[in-house]
Amino acid sequence: MITVVRILARRVLLLVPLMLGIVLFVFLVMRFSDVDPASAFFQGANPTAQQLHDFREQNGLLDPLPVRYVVFIGDLVHGDMGTSALTRAPVVDQVMTALPLTIQLTFLGLGIAVVLSLVGGVTAAIYRDRLPDQIIRVVSLTGVAAPGFWLALLMIQYLAVDLGWFPTGGYINPADSFTGWLKTMTLPALALSLPVAAQLTRIVRTSVVEELDKDYVRTAIGSGLPPRVVVGRNVLRNALINPLTVLGLRVGYLLGGAVVIETIFSLPGMGKLMIDAVKNGDPAVVQGVVITTAIGFVVVNLVIDILYLLVNPRLREAT
């Protein structure tokens, strides 16, 4: 237990410089953007040169870049991401309003991807080189090649417009109607998760096949243990180590893919917030969304690392 706590403490400490680096990168990219925060703030108001100068002076835009970065870090620590040039509202309020929906969409998609990949990958491995395996391999290869936005458009056309099973877009809060929430989130989550599920299925199949070929599996089955028990208790636990590693990277894809999917389905999440901010020239909101998404990706990968330690005890002993 002490070893696990020490490992986790070390991983958490490593997050600090990593997050500072992420914030620095986003900060520099936004500062070299063509969008002028002062002009964005006064957009449509025809400000004078003196008004622009006063705004830059009051908001520290004339200070040296290192000073502005330190001030920006201090503001972030206190939960201040700046003010939206469009709505004049704090960026953190807009982010906190949109973030829950993106979290719902990402983890619903992640859950679907994990279930589909486990069922498909294990089934394909058990029926290796037979008809179920061939079908699953063809389907997964097709899924890898199919982009999420294309799947989203197909689903809207056939499942929403033609069959009327789901709404074409919009969002219903689960507190108001869980059934309505599930209907509005099913198609976006499927469009987001299917490419990830296809990739993970192939990885799970490969890992399970490699594990099934090991001597301990043949010995266990030869000693009279039912194959389902051997697969469930031993094979899966050992075979899931590699897919877990890939899963952490795929969460980044899900977060990034949510930008497009939320826009297609008119979901008021982080993706749509960022797209609207880019279109309207609102740099503070774009910066806030990118930093929040990047930090969320880092935190999720920390959780995956913890799961990796739980699944692979040998890694704890070697660390």
mmCIF file of C-alpha atoms in Angstrom:
data_model
loop_
_atom_site.group_PDB
_atom_site.id
_atom_site.type_symbol
_atom_site.label_atom_id
_atom_site.label_comp_id
_atom_site.label_asym_id
_atom_site.label_seq_id
_atom_site.Cartn_x
_atom_site.Cartn_y
_atom_site.Cartn_z
ATOM 1 C CA MET A 1 0.000 0.000 0.000
ATOM 2 C CA ILE A 2 2.853 2.387 0.875
ATOM 3 C CA THR A 3 4.473 1.646 -2.492
ATOM 4 C CA VAL A 4 1.263 2.485 -4.347
ATOM 5 C CA VAL A 5 0.858 5.765 -2.449
ATOM 6 C CA ARG A 6 4.473 6.706 -3.194
ATOM 7 C CA ILE A 7 4.021 5.990 -6.906
ATOM 8 C CA LEU A 8 0.780 7.991 -7.065
ATOM 9 C CA ALA A 9 2.375 10.913 -5.192
ATOM 10 C CA ARG A 10 5.234 10.955 -7.691
ATOM 11 C CA ARG A 11 2.814 10.926 -10.631
ATOM 12 C CA VAL A 12 0.788 13.779 -9.127
ATOM 13 C CA LEU A 13 3.929 15.874 -8.570
ATOM 14 C CA LEU A 14 4.905 15.358 -12.206
ATOM 15 C CA LEU A 15 1.563 16.862 -13.232
ATOM 16 C CA VAL A 16 2.587 20.304 -11.929
ATOM 17 C CA PRO A 17 5.380 21.033 -14.461
ATOM 18 C CA LEU A 18 3.365 19.313 -17.176
ATOM 19 C CA MET A 19 0.349 21.545 -16.595
ATOM 20 C CA LEU A 20 2.556 24.643 -16.410
ATOM 21 C CA GLY A 21 4.045 23.667 -19.766
ATOM 22 C CA ILE A 22 0.591 23.169 -21.278
ATOM 23 C CA VAL A 23 -0.558 26.559 -20.032
ATOM 24 C CA LEU A 24 2.648 28.186 -21.338
ATOM 25 C CA PHE A 25 2.164 26.654 -24.784
ATOM 26 C CA VAL A 26 -1.466 27.786 -25.044
ATOM 27 C CA PHE A 27 -0.554 31.211 -23.653
ATOM 28 C CA LEU A 28 2.171 31.742 -26.260
ATOM 29 C CA VAL A 29 0.052 30.489 -29.155
ATOM 30 C CA MET A 30 -2.790 32.820 -28.218
ATOM 31 C CA ARG A 31 -0.417 35.779 -27.804
ATOM 32 C CA PHE A 32 0.916 35.293 -31.324
ATOM 33 C CA SER A 33 -2.603 35.056 -32.726
ATOM 34 C CA ASP A 34 -3.845 37.698 -35.154
ATOM 35 C CA VAL A 35 -6.810 38.429 -32.866
ATOM 36 C CA ASP A 36 -6.208 41.531 -30.758
ATOM 37 C CA PRO A 37 -7.950 41.239 -27.342
ATOM 38 C CA ALA A 38 -8.542 44.997 -27.233
ATOM 39 C CA SER A 39 -10.149 45.082 -30.686
ATOM 40 C CA ALA A 40 -12.173 41.982 -29.826
ATOM 41 C CA PHE A 41 -13.465 43.655 -26.665
ATOM 42 C CA PHE A 42 -14.611 46.751 -28.569
ATOM 43 C CA GLN A 43 -15.808 44.896 -31.679
ATOM 44 C CA GLY A 44 -18.560 46.792 -33.433
ATOM 45 C CA ALA A 45 -18.048 49.910 -31.265
ATOM 46 C CA ASN A 46 -15.421 51.769 -33.375
ATOM 47 C CA PRO A 47 -13.078 52.559 -30.453
ATOM 48 C CA THR A 48 -10.533 55.358 -30.639
ATOM 49 C CA ALA A 49 -6.800 54.690 -30.446
ATOM 50 C CA GLN A 50 -6.770 56.118 -26.917
ATOM 51 C CA GLN A 51 -9.526 53.719 -25.800
ATOM 52 C CA LEU A 52 -7.587 50.773 -27.201
ATOM 53 C CA HIS A 53 -4.411 51.951 -25.465
ATOM 54 C CA ASP A 54 -6.217 52.438 -22.141
ATOM 55 C CA PHE A 55 -7.744 48.961 -22.373
ATOM 56 C CA ARG A 56 -4.363 47.357 -23.065
ATOM 57 C CA GLU A 57 -2.780 49.270 -20.186
ATOM 58 C CA GLN A 58 -5.546 48.396 -17.708
ATOM 59 C CA ASN A 59 -5.399 44.688 -18.604
ATOM 60 C CA GLY A 60 -1.619 44.374 -18.606
ATOM 61 C CA LEU A 61 -1.360 43.813 -22.355
ATOM 62 C CA LEU A 62 1.560 46.230 -22.576
ATOM 63 C CA ASP A 63 3.628 44.387 -19.956
ATOM 64 C CA PRO A 64 6.524 42.106 -20.988
ATOM 65 C CA LEU A 65 5.451 38.601 -21.962
ATOM 66 C CA PRO A 66 7.045 36.845 -18.932
ATOM 67 C CA VAL A 67 5.217 39.205 -16.572
ATOM 68 C CA ARG A 68 1.924 38.561 -18.340
ATOM 69 C CA TYR A 69 2.487 34.807 -18.091
ATOM 70 C CA VAL A 70 3.130 34.969 -14.335
ATOM 71 C CA VAL A 71 0.030 37.128 -13.848
ATOM 72 C CA PHE A 72 -1.981 34.719 -16.003
ATOM 73 C CA ILE A 73 -0.846 31.730 -13.908
ATOM 74 C CA GLY A 74 -1.805 33.606 -10.750
ATOM 75 C CA ASP A 75 -5.251 34.342 -12.165
ATOM 76 C CA LEU A 76 -5.712 30.689 -13.158
ATOM 77 C CA VAL A 77 -4.819 29.518 -9.660
ATOM 78 C CA HIS A 78 -7.599 31.772 -8.350
ATOM 79 C CA GLY A 79 -10.067 30.463 -10.950
ATOM 80 C CA ASP A 80 -9.915 33.504 -13.220
ATOM 81 C CA MET A 81 -9.682 32.748 -16.964
ATOM 82 C CA GLY A 82 -10.435 36.268 -18.089
ATOM 83 C CA THR A 83 -13.565 37.902 -19.469
ATOM 84 C CA SER A 84 -15.411 37.074 -22.662
ATOM 85 C CA ALA A 85 -15.130 39.852 -25.231
ATOM 86 C CA LEU A 86 -18.547 38.948 -26.601
ATOM 87 C CA THR A 87 -20.718 38.445 -23.501
ATOM 88 C CA ARG A 88 -18.606 40.392 -20.950
ATOM 89 C CA ALA A 89 -19.113 37.393 -18.628
ATOM 90 C CA PRO A 90 -16.278 35.541 -16.832
ATOM 91 C CA VAL A 91 -14.859 32.819 -19.045
ATOM 92 C CA VAL A 92 -14.797 30.355 -16.152
ATOM 93 C CA ASP A 93 -18.596 30.633 -15.821
ATOM 94 C CA GLN A 94 -19.079 29.772 -19.498
ATOM 95 C CA VAL A 95 -16.609 26.888 -19.262
ATOM 96 C CA MET A 96 -18.265 25.481 -16.137
ATOM 97 C CA THR A 97 -21.660 25.676 -17.859
ATOM 98 C CA ALA A 98 -20.474 23.820 -20.969
ATOM 99 C CA LEU A 99 -18.071 21.360 -19.306
ATOM 100 C CA PRO A 100 -20.663 18.973 -17.742
ATOM 101 C CA LEU A 101 -22.184 18.184 -21.121
ATOM 102 C CA THR A 102 -18.792 17.458 -22.686
ATOM 103 C CA ILE A 103 -17.924 15.202 -19.738
ATOM 104 C CA GLN A 104 -21.224 13.365 -20.172
ATOM 105 C CA LEU A 105 -20.650 12.916 -23.896
ATOM 106 C CA THR A 106 -17.006 11.860 -23.522
ATOM 107 C CA PHE A 107 -17.567 9.275 -20.812
ATOM 108 C CA LEU A 108 -20.757 7.929 -22.365
ATOM 109 C CA GLY A 109 -18.797 7.460 -25.592
ATOM 110 C CA LEU A 110 -15.911 5.945 -23.640
ATOM 111 C CA GLY A 111 -18.237 3.479 -21.914
ATOM 112 C CA ILE A 112 -19.773 2.411 -25.224
ATOM 113 C CA ALA A 113 -16.322 2.016 -26.787
ATOM 114 C CA VAL A 114 -15.034 -0.108 -23.887
ATOM 115 C CA VAL A 115 -18.074 -2.422 -23.878
ATOM 116 C CA LEU A 116 -18.088 -2.891 -27.658
ATOM 117 C CA SER A 117 -14.329 -3.463 -27.834
ATOM 118 C CA LEU A 118 -14.323 -5.997 -24.996
ATOM 119 C CA VAL A 119 -17.219 -7.971 -26.434
ATOM 120 C CA GLY A 120 -15.903 -7.801 -29.996
ATOM 121 C CA GLY A 121 -12.223 -8.338 -29.191
ATOM 122 C CA VAL A 122 -12.742 -11.283 -26.815
ATOM 123 C CA THR A 123 -15.260 -12.933 -29.163
ATOM 124 C CA ALA A 124 -12.897 -12.556 -32.121
ATOM 125 C CA ALA A 125 -10.007 -14.018 -30.110
ATOM 126 C CA ILE A 126 -12.004 -17.024 -28.889
ATOM 127 C CA TYR A 127 -13.249 -17.772 -32.415
ATOM 128 C CA ARG A 128 -9.879 -17.020 -33.976
ATOM 129 C CA ASP A 129 -9.756 -17.408 -37.788
ATOM 130 C CA ARG A 130 -13.371 -18.566 -37.867
ATOM 131 C CA LEU A 131 -16.457 -16.796 -39.200
ATOM 132 C CA PRO A 132 -17.200 -14.592 -36.129
ATOM 133 C CA ASP A 133 -13.565 -13.475 -36.074
ATOM 134 C CA GLN A 134 -13.584 -12.640 -39.784
ATOM 135 C CA ILE A 135 -16.816 -10.628 -39.472
ATOM 136 C CA ILE A 136 -15.573 -8.692 -36.446
ATOM 137 C CA ARG A 137 -12.252 -7.932 -38.126
ATOM 138 C CA VAL A 138 -13.966 -6.574 -41.248
ATOM 139 C CA VAL A 139 -16.380 -4.473 -39.176
ATOM 140 C CA SER A 140 -13.588 -3.100 -36.970
ATOM 141 C CA LEU A 141 -11.436 -2.254 -40.002
ATOM 142 C CA THR A 142 -14.387 -0.383 -41.511
ATOM 143 C CA GLY A 143 -14.924 1.443 -38.229
ATOM 144 C CA VAL A 144 -11.283 2.537 -38.081
ATOM 145 C CA ALA A 145 -11.567 4.020 -41.577
ATOM 146 C CA ALA A 146 -14.885 5.786 -40.914
ATOM 147 C CA PRO A 147 -14.525 9.333 -39.476
ATOM 148 C CA GLY A 148 -16.832 10.305 -36.635
ATOM 149 C CA PHE A 149 -18.437 13.275 -38.407
ATOM 150 C CA TRP A 150 -19.392 11.046 -41.371
ATOM 151 C CA LEU A 151 -20.985 8.510 -39.036
ATOM 152 C CA ALA A 152 -22.821 11.344 -37.306
ATOM 153 C CA LEU A 153 -24.312 12.582 -40.581
ATOM 154 C CA LEU A 154 -25.371 9.039 -41.567
ATOM 155 C CA MET A 155 -27.011 8.476 -38.197
ATOM 156 C CA ILE A 156 -28.905 11.758 -38.412
ATOM 157 C CA GLN A 157 -30.144 10.897 -41.894
ATOM 158 C CA TYR A 158 -31.221 7.295 -41.306
ATOM 159 C CA LEU A 159 -31.925 6.970 -37.578
ATOM 160 C CA ALA A 160 -33.244 10.469 -36.866
ATOM 161 C CA VAL A 161 -34.768 11.809 -40.104
ATOM 162 C CA ASP A 162 -35.911 8.626 -41.903
ATOM 163 C CA LEU A 163 -36.842 6.409 -38.932
ATOM 164 C CA GLY A 164 -37.499 9.091 -36.332
ATOM 165 C CA TRP A 165 -35.992 7.039 -33.510
ATOM 166 C CA PHE A 166 -33.855 9.880 -32.187
ATOM 167 C CA PRO A 167 -33.900 13.697 -32.363
ATOM 168 C CA THR A 168 -31.631 15.333 -34.918
ATOM 169 C CA GLY A 169 -30.012 17.523 -32.285
ATOM 170 C CA GLY A 170 -30.466 19.534 -29.124
ATOM 171 C CA TYR A 171 -29.963 18.644 -25.494
ATOM 172 C CA ILE A 172 -32.241 17.713 -22.593
ATOM 173 C CA ASN A 173 -30.911 17.874 -19.054
ATOM 174 C CA PRO A 174 -31.042 14.457 -17.312
ATOM 175 C CA ALA A 175 -32.567 16.163 -14.266
ATOM 176 C CA ASP A 176 -35.547 17.155 -16.413
ATOM 177 C CA SER A 177 -35.968 13.863 -18.284
ATOM 178 C CA PHE A 178 -33.535 10.954 -18.195
ATOM 179 C CA THR A 179 -35.230 9.325 -21.190
ATOM 180 C CA GLY A 180 -35.018 12.560 -23.157
ATOM 181 C CA TRP A 181 -31.353 12.962 -22.165
ATOM 182 C CA LEU A 182 -30.594 9.427 -23.310
ATOM 183 C CA LYS A 183 -32.285 10.031 -26.665
ATOM 184 C CA THR A 184 -30.371 13.259 -27.301
ATOM 185 C CA MET A 185 -27.031 11.757 -26.263
ATOM 186 C CA THR A 186 -27.210 8.317 -27.916
ATOM 187 C CA LEU A 187 -26.388 9.331 -31.495
ATOM 188 C CA PRO A 188 -23.577 11.758 -30.553
ATOM 189 C CA ALA A 189 -22.038 9.186 -28.201
ATOM 190 C CA LEU A 190 -22.230 6.455 -30.847
ATOM 191 C CA ALA A 191 -20.712 8.684 -33.538
ATOM 192 C CA LEU A 192 -17.915 9.609 -31.140
ATOM 193 C CA SER A 193 -17.259 6.105 -29.813
ATOM 194 C CA LEU A 194 -17.481 3.790 -32.832
ATOM 195 C CA PRO A 195 -14.072 4.677 -34.362
ATOM 196 C CA VAL A 196 -12.455 4.271 -30.928
ATOM 197 C CA ALA A 197 -14.310 1.002 -30.343
ATOM 198 C CA ALA A 198 -13.077 -0.310 -33.698
ATOM 199 C CA GLN A 199 -9.450 0.489 -32.839
ATOM 200 C CA LEU A 200 -9.683 -0.963 -29.335
ATOM 201 C CA THR A 201 -11.381 -4.131 -30.655
ATOM 202 C CA ARG A 202 -8.372 -4.935 -32.786
ATOM 203 C CA ILE A 203 -5.993 -4.296 -29.877
ATOM 204 C CA VAL A 204 -8.074 -6.372 -27.438
ATOM 205 C CA ARG A 205 -8.244 -9.239 -29.936
ATOM 206 C CA THR A 206 -4.477 -9.235 -30.424
ATOM 207 C CA SER A 207 -3.789 -9.103 -26.682
ATOM 208 C CA VAL A 208 -6.254 -11.902 -25.870
ATOM 209 C CA VAL A 209 -4.914 -14.106 -28.683
ATOM 210 C CA GLU A 210 -1.352 -13.679 -27.373
ATOM 211 C CA GLU A 211 -2.518 -14.522 -23.852
ATOM 212 C CA LEU A 212 -4.501 -17.591 -24.970
ATOM 213 C CA ASP A 213 -1.358 -19.018 -26.575
ATOM 214 C CA LYS A 214 0.579 -19.006 -23.292
ATOM 215 C CA ASP A 215 1.362 -22.191 -21.407
ATOM 216 C CA TYR A 216 -0.541 -21.353 -18.233
ATOM 217 C CA VAL A 217 -3.816 -21.145 -20.170
ATOM 218 C CA ARG A 218 -3.357 -24.582 -21.703
ATOM 219 C CA THR A 219 -2.353 -25.964 -18.301
ATOM 220 C CA ALA A 220 -5.403 -24.474 -16.584
ATOM 221 C CA ILE A 221 -7.810 -25.760 -19.220
ATOM 222 C CA GLY A 222 -6.065 -29.144 -19.249
ATOM 223 C CA SER A 223 -6.502 -29.437 -15.481
ATOM 224 C CA GLY A 224 -10.259 -29.234 -15.888
ATOM 225 C CA LEU A 225 -11.052 -25.551 -15.377
ATOM 226 C CA PRO A 226 -13.860 -24.311 -17.669
ATOM 227 C CA PRO A 227 -12.492 -22.083 -20.478
ATOM 228 C CA ARG A 228 -14.848 -19.211 -19.509
ATOM 229 C CA VAL A 229 -13.401 -19.213 -15.984
ATOM 230 C CA VAL A 230 -9.815 -19.146 -17.286
ATOM 231 C CA VAL A 231 -10.626 -16.350 -19.717
ATOM 232 C CA GLY A 232 -12.599 -14.323 -17.179
ATOM 233 C CA ARG A 233 -10.211 -14.616 -14.231
ATOM 234 C CA ASN A 234 -6.772 -14.775 -15.800
ATOM 235 C CA VAL A 235 -6.656 -14.074 -19.513
ATOM 236 C CA LEU A 236 -8.668 -10.851 -19.457
ATOM 237 C CA ARG A 237 -6.753 -9.342 -16.552
ATOM 238 C CA ASN A 238 -3.395 -9.927 -18.228
ATOM 239 C CA ALA A 239 -4.620 -9.062 -21.717
ATOM 240 C CA LEU A 240 -6.119 -5.696 -20.744
ATOM 241 C CA ILE A 241 -2.767 -4.093 -19.901
ATOM 242 C CA ASN A 242 -1.988 -3.002 -23.484
ATOM 243 C CA PRO A 243 -5.550 -1.826 -24.266
ATOM 244 C CA LEU A 244 -5.517 0.276 -21.086
ATOM 245 C CA THR A 245 -2.450 2.134 -22.339
ATOM 246 C CA VAL A 246 -4.101 2.870 -25.669
ATOM 247 C CA LEU A 247 -7.342 3.821 -23.923
ATOM 248 C CA GLY A 248 -5.627 6.752 -22.211
ATOM 249 C CA LEU A 249 -4.548 8.124 -25.576
ATOM 250 C CA ARG A 250 -7.996 7.570 -27.084
ATOM 251 C CA VAL A 251 -9.582 9.772 -24.429
ATOM 252 C CA GLY A 252 -7.768 12.661 -26.104
ATOM 253 C CA TYR A 253 -9.418 11.691 -29.386
ATOM 254 C CA LEU A 254 -12.823 11.625 -27.690
ATOM 255 C CA LEU A 255 -12.294 15.071 -26.195
ATOM 256 C CA GLY A 256 -11.114 16.441 -29.536
ATOM 257 C CA GLY A 257 -13.859 14.696 -31.474
ATOM 258 C CA ALA A 258 -16.462 16.197 -29.171
ATOM 259 C CA VAL A 259 -15.737 19.596 -30.778
ATOM 260 C CA VAL A 260 -17.085 18.421 -34.133
ATOM 261 C CA ILE A 261 -19.809 16.129 -32.792
ATOM 262 C CA GLU A 262 -21.260 18.799 -30.479
ATOM 263 C CA THR A 263 -21.409 21.221 -33.389
ATOM 264 C CA ILE A 264 -23.179 18.710 -35.654
ATOM 265 C CA PHE A 265 -25.781 17.825 -33.011
ATOM 266 C CA SER A 266 -26.119 21.393 -31.630
ATOM 267 C CA LEU A 267 -25.032 20.342 -28.147
ATOM 268 C CA PRO A 268 -24.084 23.290 -25.895
ATOM 269 C CA GLY A 269 -20.789 21.772 -24.718
ATOM 270 C CA MET A 270 -17.137 22.795 -24.757
ATOM 271 C CA GLY A 271 -16.741 22.040 -28.457
ATOM 272 C CA LYS A 272 -19.583 24.266 -29.550
ATOM 273 C CA LEU A 273 -18.433 26.951 -27.121
ATOM 274 C CA MET A 274 -14.987 26.971 -28.704
ATOM 275 C CA ILE A 275 -16.281 26.948 -32.290
ATOM 276 C CA ASP A 276 -18.585 29.877 -31.515
ATOM 277 C CA ALA A 277 -15.708 31.728 -29.814
ATOM 278 C CA VAL A 278 -13.444 31.214 -32.836
ATOM 279 C CA LYS A 279 -16.143 32.444 -35.224
ATOM 280 C CA ASN A 280 -16.919 35.488 -33.079
ATOM 281 C CA GLY A 281 -13.282 36.385 -32.360
ATOM 282 C CA ASP A 282 -13.385 35.762 -28.593
ATOM 283 C CA PRO A 283 -9.776 34.807 -27.687
ATOM 284 C CA ALA A 284 -10.278 34.559 -23.908
ATOM 285 C CA VAL A 285 -12.960 31.878 -24.329
ATOM 286 C CA VAL A 286 -10.874 29.923 -26.846
ATOM 287 C CA GLN A 287 -7.923 30.019 -24.458
ATOM 288 C CA GLY A 288 -10.051 28.905 -21.506
ATOM 289 C CA VAL A 289 -11.603 25.990 -23.381
ATOM 290 C CA VAL A 290 -8.261 24.741 -24.737
ATOM 291 C CA ILE A 291 -6.561 24.894 -21.327
ATOM 292 C CA THR A 292 -9.472 23.142 -19.594
ATOM 293 C CA THR A 293 -9.570 20.403 -22.230
ATOM 294 C CA ALA A 294 -5.805 19.855 -22.096
ATOM 295 C CA ILE A 295 -5.773 19.651 -18.299
ATOM 296 C CA GLY A 296 -8.741 17.269 -18.410
ATOM 297 C CA PHE A 297 -6.803 15.028 -20.796
ATOM 298 C CA VAL A 298 -3.814 14.988 -18.418
ATOM 299 C CA VAL A 299 -6.003 14.146 -15.418
ATOM 300 C CA VAL A 300 -7.752 11.325 -17.279
ATOM 301 C CA ASN A 301 -4.375 9.852 -18.218
ATOM 302 C CA LEU A 302 -3.417 9.941 -14.533
ATOM 303 C CA VAL A 303 -6.530 7.888 -13.785
ATOM 304 C CA ILE A 304 -5.536 5.450 -16.538
ATOM 305 C CA ASP A 305 -2.078 5.167 -14.942
ATOM 306 C CA ILE A 306 -3.719 4.277 -11.631
ATOM 307 C CA LEU A 307 -5.818 1.598 -13.312
ATOM 308 C CA TYR A 308 -2.658 0.344 -15.013
ATOM 309 C CA LEU A 309 -1.027 -0.088 -11.611
ATOM 310 C CA LEU A 310 -4.043 -1.971 -10.282
ATOM 311 C CA VAL A 311 -4.186 -4.321 -13.264
ATOM 312 C CA ASN A 312 -0.427 -4.977 -13.413
ATOM 313 C CA PRO A 313 1.018 -5.723 -9.938
ATOM 314 C CA ARG A 314 4.440 -6.434 -11.462
ATOM 315 C CA LEU A 315 4.694 -2.773 -12.438
ATOM 316 C CA ARG A 316 4.256 -1.764 -8.788
ATOM 317 C CA GLU A 317 7.044 -4.102 -7.756
ATOM 318 C CA ALA A 318 9.399 -2.828 -10.467
ATOM 319 C CA THR A 319 8.751 0.850 -9.730
#
